[in-house]
Short mmCIF file of C-alpha atoms in Angstrom, two decimals:
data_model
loop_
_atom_site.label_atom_id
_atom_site.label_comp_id
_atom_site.label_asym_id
_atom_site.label_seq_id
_atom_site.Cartn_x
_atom_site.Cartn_y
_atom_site.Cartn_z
CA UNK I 1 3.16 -6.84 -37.18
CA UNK I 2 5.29 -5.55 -34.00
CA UNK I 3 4.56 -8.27 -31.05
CA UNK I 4 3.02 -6.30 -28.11
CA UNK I 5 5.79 -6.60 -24.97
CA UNK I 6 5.07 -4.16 -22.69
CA UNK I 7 3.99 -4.99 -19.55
CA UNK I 8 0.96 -3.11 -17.16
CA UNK I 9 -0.17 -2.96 -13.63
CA UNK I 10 -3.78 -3.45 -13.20
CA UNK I 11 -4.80 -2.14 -9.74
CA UNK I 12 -8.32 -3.24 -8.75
CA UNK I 13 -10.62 -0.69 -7.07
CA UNK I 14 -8.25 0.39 -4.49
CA UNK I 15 -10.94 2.49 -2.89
CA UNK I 16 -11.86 3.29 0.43
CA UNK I 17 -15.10 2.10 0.46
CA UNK I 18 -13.28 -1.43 0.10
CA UNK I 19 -11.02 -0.70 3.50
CA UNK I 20 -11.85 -1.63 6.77
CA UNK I 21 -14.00 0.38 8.05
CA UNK I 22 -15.86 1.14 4.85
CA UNK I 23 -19.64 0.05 3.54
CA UNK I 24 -18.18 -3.20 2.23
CA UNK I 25 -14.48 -3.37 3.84
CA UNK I 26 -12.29 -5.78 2.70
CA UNK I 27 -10.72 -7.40 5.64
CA UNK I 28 -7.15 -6.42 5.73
CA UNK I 29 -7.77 -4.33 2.49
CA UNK I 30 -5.40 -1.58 3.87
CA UNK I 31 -2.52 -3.79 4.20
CA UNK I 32 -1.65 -3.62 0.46
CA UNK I 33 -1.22 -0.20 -0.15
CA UNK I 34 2.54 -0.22 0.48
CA UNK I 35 2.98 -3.14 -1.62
CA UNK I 36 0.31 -1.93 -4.45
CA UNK I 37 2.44 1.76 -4.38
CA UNK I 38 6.17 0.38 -4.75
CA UNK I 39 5.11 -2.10 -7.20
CA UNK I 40 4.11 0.88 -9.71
CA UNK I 41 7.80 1.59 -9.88
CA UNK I 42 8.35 -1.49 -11.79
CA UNK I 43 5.93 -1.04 -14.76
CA UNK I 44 6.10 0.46 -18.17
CA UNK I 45 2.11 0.43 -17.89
CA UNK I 46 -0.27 1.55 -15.10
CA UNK I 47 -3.89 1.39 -14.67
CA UNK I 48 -6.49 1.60 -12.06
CA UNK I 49 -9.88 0.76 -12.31
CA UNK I 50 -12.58 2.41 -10.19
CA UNK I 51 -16.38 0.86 -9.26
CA UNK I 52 -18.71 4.05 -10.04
CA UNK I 53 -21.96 3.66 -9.17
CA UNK I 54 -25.40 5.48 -9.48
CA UNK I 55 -27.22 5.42 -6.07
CA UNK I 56 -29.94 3.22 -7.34
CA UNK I 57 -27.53 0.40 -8.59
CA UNK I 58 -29.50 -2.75 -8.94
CA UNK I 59 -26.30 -4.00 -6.82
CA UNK I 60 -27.12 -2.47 -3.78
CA UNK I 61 -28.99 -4.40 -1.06
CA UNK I 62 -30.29 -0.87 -0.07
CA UNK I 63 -32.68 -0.58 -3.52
CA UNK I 64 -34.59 -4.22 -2.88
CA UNK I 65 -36.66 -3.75 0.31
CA UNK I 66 -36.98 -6.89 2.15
CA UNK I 67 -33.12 -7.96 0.48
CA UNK I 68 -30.06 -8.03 2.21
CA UNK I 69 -26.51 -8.21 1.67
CA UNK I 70 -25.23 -11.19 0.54
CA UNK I 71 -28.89 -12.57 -1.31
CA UNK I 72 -28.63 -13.54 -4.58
CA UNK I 73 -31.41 -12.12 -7.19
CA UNK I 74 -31.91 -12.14 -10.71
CA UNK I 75 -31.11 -8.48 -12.23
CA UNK I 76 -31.26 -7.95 -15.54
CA UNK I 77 -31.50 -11.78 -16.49
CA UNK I 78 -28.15 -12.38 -14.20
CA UNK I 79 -27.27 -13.52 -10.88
CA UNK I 80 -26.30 -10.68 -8.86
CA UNK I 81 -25.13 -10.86 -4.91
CA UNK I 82 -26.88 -8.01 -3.43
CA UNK I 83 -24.02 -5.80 -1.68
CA UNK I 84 -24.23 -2.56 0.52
CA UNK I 85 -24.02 0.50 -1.06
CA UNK I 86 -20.54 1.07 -1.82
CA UNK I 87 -18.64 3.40 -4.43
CA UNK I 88 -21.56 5.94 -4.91
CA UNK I 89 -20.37 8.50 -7.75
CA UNK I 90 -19.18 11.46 -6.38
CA UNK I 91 -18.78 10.34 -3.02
CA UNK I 92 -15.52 9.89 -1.02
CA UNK I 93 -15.81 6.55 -0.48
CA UNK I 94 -15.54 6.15 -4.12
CA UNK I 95 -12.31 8.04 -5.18
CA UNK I 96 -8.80 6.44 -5.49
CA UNK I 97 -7.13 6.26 -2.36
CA UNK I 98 -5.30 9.23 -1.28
CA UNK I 99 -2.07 6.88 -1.64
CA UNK I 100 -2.39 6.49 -5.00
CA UNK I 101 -3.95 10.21 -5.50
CA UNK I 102 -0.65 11.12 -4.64
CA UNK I 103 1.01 8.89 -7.34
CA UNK I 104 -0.91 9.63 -10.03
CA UNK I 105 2.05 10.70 -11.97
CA UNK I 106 2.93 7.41 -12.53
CA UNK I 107 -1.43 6.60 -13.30
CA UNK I 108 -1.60 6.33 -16.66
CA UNK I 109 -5.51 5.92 -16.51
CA UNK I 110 -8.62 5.16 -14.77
CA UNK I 111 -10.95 2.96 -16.34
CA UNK I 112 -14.66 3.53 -14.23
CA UNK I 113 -16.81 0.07 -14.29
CA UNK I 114 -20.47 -0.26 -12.59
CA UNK I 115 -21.92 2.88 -13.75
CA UNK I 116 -25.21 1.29 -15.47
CA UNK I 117 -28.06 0.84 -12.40
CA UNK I 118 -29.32 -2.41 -14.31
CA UNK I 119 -25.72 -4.09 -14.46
CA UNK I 120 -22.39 -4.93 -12.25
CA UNK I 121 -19.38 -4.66 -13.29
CA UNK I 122 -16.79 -6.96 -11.85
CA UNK I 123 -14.13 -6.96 -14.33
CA UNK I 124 -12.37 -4.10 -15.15
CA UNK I 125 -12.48 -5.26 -18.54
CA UNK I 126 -16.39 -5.71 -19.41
CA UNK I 127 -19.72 -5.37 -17.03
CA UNK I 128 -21.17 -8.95 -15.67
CA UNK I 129 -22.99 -10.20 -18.77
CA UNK I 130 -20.04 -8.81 -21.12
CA UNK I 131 -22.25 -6.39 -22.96
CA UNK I 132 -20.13 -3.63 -22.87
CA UNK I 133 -16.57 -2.73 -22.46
CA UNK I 134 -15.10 -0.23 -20.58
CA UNK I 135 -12.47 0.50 -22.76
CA UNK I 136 -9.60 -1.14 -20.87
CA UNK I 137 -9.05 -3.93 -23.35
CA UNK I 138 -8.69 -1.73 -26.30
CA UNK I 139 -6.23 1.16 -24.53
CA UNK I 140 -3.94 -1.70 -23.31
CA UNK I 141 -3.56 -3.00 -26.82
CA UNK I 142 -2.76 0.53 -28.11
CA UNK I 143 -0.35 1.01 -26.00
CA UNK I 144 1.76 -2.28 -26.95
CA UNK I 145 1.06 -4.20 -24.05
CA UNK I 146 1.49 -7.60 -24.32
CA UNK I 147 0.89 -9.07 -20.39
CA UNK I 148 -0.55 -7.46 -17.43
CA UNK I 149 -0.21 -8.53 -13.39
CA UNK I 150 -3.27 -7.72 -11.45
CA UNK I 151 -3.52 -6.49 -7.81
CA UNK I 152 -5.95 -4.74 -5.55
CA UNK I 153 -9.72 -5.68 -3.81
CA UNK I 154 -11.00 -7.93 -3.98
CA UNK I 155 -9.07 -11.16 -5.13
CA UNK I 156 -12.57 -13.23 -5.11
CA UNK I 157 -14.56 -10.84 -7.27
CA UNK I 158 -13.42 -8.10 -9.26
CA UNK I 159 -9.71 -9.30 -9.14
CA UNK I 160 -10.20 -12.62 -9.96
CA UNK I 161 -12.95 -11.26 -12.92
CA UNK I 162 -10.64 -9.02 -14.25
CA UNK I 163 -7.44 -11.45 -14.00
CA UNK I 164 -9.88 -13.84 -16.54
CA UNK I 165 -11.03 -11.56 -18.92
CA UNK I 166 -7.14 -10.38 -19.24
CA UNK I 167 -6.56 -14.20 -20.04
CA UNK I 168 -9.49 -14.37 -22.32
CA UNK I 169 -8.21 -10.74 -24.25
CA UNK I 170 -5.05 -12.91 -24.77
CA UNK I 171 -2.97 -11.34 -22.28
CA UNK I 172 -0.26 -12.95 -20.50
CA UNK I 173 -1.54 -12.13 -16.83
CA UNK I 174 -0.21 -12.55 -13.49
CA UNK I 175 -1.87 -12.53 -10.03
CA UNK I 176 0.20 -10.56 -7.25
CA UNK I 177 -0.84 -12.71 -4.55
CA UNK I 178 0.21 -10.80 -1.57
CA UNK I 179 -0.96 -7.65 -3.01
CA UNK I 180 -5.05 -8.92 -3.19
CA UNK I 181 -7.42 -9.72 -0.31
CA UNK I 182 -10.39 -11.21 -0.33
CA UNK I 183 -14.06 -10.62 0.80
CA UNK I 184 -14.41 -14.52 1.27
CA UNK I 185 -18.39 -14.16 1.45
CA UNK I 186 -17.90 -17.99 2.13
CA UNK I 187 -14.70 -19.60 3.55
CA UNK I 188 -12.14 -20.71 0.76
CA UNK I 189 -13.35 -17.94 -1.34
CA UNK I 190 -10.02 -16.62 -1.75
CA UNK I 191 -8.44 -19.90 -2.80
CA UNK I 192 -10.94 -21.09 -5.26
CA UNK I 193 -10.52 -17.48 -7.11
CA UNK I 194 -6.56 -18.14 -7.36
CA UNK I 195 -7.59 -21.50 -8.87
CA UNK I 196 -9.53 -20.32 -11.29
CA UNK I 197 -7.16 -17.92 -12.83
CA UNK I 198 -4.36 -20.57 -12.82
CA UNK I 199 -6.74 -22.92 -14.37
CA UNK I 200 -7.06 -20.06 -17.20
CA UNK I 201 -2.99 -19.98 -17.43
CA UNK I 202 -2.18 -17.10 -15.29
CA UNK I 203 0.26 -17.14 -13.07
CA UNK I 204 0.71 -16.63 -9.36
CA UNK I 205 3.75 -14.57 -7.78
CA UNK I 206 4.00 -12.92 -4.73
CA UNK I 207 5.51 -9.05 -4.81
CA UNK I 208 8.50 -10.07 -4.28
CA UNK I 209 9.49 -11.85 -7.13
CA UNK I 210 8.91 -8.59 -8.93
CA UNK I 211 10.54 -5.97 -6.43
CA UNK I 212 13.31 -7.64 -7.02
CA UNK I 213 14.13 -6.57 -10.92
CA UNK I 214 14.95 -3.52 -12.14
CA UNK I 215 12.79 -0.84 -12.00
CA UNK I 216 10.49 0.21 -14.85
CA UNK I 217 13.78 1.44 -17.61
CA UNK I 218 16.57 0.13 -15.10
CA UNK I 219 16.33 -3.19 -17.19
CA UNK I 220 19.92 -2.07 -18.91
CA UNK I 221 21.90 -1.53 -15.82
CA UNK I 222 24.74 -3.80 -15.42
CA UNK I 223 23.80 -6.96 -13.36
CA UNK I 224 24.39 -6.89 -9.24
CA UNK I 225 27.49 -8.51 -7.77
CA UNK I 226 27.97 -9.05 -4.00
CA UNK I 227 31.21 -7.24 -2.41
CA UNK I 228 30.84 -8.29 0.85
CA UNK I 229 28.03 -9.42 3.52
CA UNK I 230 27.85 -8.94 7.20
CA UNK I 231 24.98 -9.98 9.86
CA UNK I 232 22.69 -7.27 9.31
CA UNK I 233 23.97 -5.57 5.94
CA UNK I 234 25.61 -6.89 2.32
CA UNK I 235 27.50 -4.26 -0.02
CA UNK I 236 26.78 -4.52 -3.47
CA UNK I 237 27.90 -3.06 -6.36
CA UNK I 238 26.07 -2.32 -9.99
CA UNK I 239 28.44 -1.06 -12.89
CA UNK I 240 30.47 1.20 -11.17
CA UNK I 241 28.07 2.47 -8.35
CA UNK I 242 28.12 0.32 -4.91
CA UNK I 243 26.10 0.60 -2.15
CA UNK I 244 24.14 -1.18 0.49
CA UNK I 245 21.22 -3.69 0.99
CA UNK I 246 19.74 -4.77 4.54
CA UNK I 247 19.93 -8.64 4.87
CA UNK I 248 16.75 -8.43 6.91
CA UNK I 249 13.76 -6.22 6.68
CA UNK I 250 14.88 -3.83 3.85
CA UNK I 251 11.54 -1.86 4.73
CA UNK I 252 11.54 0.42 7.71
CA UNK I 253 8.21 2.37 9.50
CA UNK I 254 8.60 5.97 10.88
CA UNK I 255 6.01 6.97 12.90
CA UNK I 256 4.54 10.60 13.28
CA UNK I 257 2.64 10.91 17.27
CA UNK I 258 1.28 13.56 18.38
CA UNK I 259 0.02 13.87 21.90
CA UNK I 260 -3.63 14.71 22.85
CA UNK I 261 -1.22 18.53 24.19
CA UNK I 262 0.03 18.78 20.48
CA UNK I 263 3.29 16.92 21.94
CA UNK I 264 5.52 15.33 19.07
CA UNK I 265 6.63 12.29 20.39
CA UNK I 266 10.45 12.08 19.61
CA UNK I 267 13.07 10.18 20.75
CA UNK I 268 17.04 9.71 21.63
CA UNK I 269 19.39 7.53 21.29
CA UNK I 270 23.37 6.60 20.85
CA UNK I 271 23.86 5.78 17.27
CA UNK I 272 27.08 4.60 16.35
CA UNK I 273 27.80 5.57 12.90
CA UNK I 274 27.74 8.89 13.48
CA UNK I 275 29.59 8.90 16.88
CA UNK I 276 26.67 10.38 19.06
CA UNK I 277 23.10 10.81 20.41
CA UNK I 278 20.91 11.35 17.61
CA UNK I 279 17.49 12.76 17.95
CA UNK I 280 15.15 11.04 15.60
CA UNK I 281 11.30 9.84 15.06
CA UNK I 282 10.34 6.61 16.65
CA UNK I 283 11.00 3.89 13.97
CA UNK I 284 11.55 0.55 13.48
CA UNK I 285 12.37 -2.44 10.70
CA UNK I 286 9.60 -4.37 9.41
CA UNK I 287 9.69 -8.18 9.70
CA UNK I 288 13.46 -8.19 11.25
CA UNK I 289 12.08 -10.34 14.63
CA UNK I 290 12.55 -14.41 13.71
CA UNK I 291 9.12 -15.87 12.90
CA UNK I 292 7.54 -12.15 11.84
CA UNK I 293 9.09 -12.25 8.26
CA UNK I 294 5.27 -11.13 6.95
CA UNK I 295 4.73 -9.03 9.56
CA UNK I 296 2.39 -6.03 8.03
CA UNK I 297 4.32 -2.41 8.13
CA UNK I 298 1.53 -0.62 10.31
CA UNK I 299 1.72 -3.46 12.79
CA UNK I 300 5.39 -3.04 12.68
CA UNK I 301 4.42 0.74 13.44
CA UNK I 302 1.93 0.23 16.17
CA UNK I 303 4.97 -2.53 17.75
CA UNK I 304 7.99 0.11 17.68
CA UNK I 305 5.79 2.74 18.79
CA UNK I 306 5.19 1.22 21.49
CA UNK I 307 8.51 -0.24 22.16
CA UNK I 308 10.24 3.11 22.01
CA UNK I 309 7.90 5.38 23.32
CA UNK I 310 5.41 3.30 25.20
CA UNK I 311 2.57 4.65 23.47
CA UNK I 312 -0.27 2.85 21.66
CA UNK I 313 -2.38 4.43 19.12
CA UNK I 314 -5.99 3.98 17.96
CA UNK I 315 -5.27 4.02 14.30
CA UNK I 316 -2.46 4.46 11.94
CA UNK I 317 -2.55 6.32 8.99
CA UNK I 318 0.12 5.83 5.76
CA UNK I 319 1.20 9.11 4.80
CA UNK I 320 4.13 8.32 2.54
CA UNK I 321 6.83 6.41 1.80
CA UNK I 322 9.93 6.04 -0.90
CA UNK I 323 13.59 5.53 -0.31
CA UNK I 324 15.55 7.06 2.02
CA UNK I 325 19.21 7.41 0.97
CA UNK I 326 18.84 6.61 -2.68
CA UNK I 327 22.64 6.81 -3.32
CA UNK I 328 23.91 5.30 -0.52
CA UNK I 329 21.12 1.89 0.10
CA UNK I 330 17.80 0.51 -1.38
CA UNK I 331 16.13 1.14 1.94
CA UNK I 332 11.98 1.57 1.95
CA UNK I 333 10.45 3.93 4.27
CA UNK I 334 6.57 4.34 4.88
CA UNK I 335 5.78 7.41 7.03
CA UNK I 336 2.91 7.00 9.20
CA UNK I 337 0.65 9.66 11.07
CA UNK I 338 -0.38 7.93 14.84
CA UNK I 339 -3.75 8.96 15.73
CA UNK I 340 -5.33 9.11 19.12
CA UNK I 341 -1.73 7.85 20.87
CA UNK I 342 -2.63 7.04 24.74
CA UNK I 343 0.41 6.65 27.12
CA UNK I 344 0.56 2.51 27.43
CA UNK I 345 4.11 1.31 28.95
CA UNK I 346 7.57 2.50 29.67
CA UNK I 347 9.06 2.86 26.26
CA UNK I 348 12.89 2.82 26.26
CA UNK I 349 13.26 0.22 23.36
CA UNK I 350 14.94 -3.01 24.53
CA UNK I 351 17.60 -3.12 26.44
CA UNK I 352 20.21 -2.82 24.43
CA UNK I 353 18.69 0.81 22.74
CA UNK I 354 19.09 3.09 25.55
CA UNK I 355 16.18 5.51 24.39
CA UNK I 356 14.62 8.67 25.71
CA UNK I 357 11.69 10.08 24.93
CA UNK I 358 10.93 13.91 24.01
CA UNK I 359 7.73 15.54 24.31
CA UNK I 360 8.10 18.34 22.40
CA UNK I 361 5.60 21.65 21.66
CA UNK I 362 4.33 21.48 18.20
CA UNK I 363 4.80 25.08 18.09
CA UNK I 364 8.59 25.26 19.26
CA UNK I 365 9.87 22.12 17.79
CA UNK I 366 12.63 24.56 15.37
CA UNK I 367 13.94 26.09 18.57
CA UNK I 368 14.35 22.79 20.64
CA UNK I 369 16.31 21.40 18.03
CA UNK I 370 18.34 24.13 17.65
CA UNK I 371 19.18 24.14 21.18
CA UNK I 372 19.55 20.06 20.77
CA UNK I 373 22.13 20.53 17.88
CA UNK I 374 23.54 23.61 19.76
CA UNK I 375 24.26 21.13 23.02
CA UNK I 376 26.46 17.94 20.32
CA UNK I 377 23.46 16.02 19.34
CA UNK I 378 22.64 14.72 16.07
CA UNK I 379 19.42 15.54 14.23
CA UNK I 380 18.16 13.12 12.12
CA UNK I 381 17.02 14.96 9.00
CA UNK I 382 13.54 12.95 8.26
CA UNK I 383 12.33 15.15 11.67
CA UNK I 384 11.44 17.84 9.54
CA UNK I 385 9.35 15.69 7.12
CA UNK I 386 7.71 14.18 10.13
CA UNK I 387 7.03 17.77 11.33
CA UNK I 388 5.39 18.61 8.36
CA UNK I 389 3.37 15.58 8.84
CA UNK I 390 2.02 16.25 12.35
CA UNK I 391 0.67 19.80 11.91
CA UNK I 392 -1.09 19.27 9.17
CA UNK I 393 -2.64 16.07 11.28
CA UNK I 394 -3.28 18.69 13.78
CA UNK I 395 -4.76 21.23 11.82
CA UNK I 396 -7.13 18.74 10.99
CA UNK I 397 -7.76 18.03 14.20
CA UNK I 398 -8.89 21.34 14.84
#
């Protein structure tokens, strides 16, 4: 009998009921998404499992008058916390994040939990009282897959449920710390669930420690040798290919504004390496200031956008994000849309940046860069992605 090895992602409910902002937000539950996205690159396996619930869930504060969230009551012979309602079938708030919508070619299924009224469903493995499966446990094993890490919302229920069912299925399961939160109903929640799964024999890792190996059929490249290292970058090579790695923040945010005049925000600025101004989108390195080596990418968005442009937006939204120059670096870009942008500071980067801003007509951005490239400036290509972006964030707009 042929050992099951292959390995599977196990995203968690990554929902937007579960983000801030949402019936039952998950405090820094939108934080992930980058991670939870590039870490689907590195599996032979993924899955995603999705809370589905009737309206009258027994769950739901909402359906026990006189109850509120956070009670404890007996349904169905169990202890169930009583929660808001959250994940309604059919409902936005209960689909898959657009984010991973958008990389469902790399889904390989979506196993729905919570969909009996008189029953929750924690686990994406079994409901609360382990009466009935939802089919998870059975698919992984026919596909050959012998260990599973598990990510998503929230670390101190369905997470850490699912993470000890794997264990108890036999699986040899891993918790991606950094790519969890928690709903930490009462303080320490969060580290008493990561004890309990280690207790069980899973492991811990942050994403890191698996970003860093080949990607998901890469495993048979040649290994990485180091050609030569400077301040910022190192050159590498890999068989015969070579190219380049950022010694700090190997993830960068672009950032799509609009003004409240359907303005794009661009900017300008002397860039060396290719001997000239270059007009660009305000963007920045993630995590490259000393001390900010964590630093979340939209707060690295929100900081450069207001750096370079001196303007501060209400919210940020993750639009994309994949590599830039695939055959030159192993640089990360995430592409984000800047919503309700008010005009804050100065802008003009640090001193050393000498930027300018452009305010330029959403409706005549081709012809101003024309007359930009006409005039010896250099147009940095991504522009026309970020274009894309920012009309269709306007047409919604209205």
């Amino acid at each position: 009998m042929t050992t099951p090895s292959k390995r599977a992602l196990i995203i968690v409910d990554l929902q937007p009921d579960f983000l801030p902002g949402g019936p039952l937000g998950v405090q820094g539950g939108d934080e992930i998404i980058p991670t939870v996205i590039e870490l689907m690159s590195r599996f032979e396996i993924v899955v995603a499992t999705q809370d589905w619930h009737p309206a009258d869930h027994g769950s739901f504060a909402a359906n026990h008058p006189g109850r509120s969230p956070g009670e404890v009551i007996d349904l169905d012979g169990l202890p169930q916390v009583l929660w808001p309602v959250h994940c309604v079938q059919d409902t936005e708030g209960a689909q898959l994040v657009p984010q991973l919508r958008a990389s469902s070619a790399k889904l390989d299924a979506v196993f729905r939990k919570g969909t009996d009224k008189q029953i929750d469903s924690y686990s994406g493995f079994f409901d609360n009282g382990h009466r009935k499966p939802t089919g998870l446990a059975q698919w992984l094993a026919e596909q050959g897959v012998g260990s599973v890490a598990v990510c998503g919302l929230a670390l101190d229920y369905c997470v850490k449920f699912t993470a000890l069912d794997a264990l108890e299925r036999g699986l040899e399961t891993t918790l991606i710390r950094d790519a969890t939160r928690a709903v930490n109903l009462q303080p320490g929640d969060d580290a008493r669930a990561i004890e309990a799964i280690t207790a069980a024999g899973g492991k811990v890792v942050d994403s890191a420690a698996i970003l860093g190996e080949p990607r998901a059929g890469m495993q048979d490249f040649p290994e990485q040798e180091l050609i030569a290292e400077g301040k910022w970058l190192r050159l590498v090579r890999r068989g015969r290919w070579e190219y380049c790695q950022r010694t700090v923040g190997g993830t960068a945010a672009l950032i799509v504004a609009v003004t409240d005049d359907n303005e794009l925000i661009l900017i300008e600025q002397p860039r060396p390496a290719v001997a000239g101004m270059c007009i660009e989108l305000p963007a920045g390195l993630v995590g490259d200031h000393a001390g900010s080596e964590d630093e979340a990418p939209e707060l690295a968005a929100a900081r450069e956008l207001e750096e370079e442009t001196g303007y501060t937006p209400t919210r940020l939204e993750m639009v994309a994000q994949g590599t830039s120059t695939p055959g030159l670096s192993d640089e990360h870009l995430i592409f984000y849309v800047a919503h309700g942008v008010t005009k804050t500071g100065p802008g003009g980067g640090d001193d050393h940046e000498d930027i300018t801003v452009h305010l330029v007509p959403l409706d005549q951005v081709e012809a101003w860069i024309a007359a930009q490239q006409a005039a010896g400036r250099v147009i940095d290509l991504k522009i026309w992605s970020g274009l894309y972006f920012a009309r269709r964030a306007a047409a919604a707009r209205g």
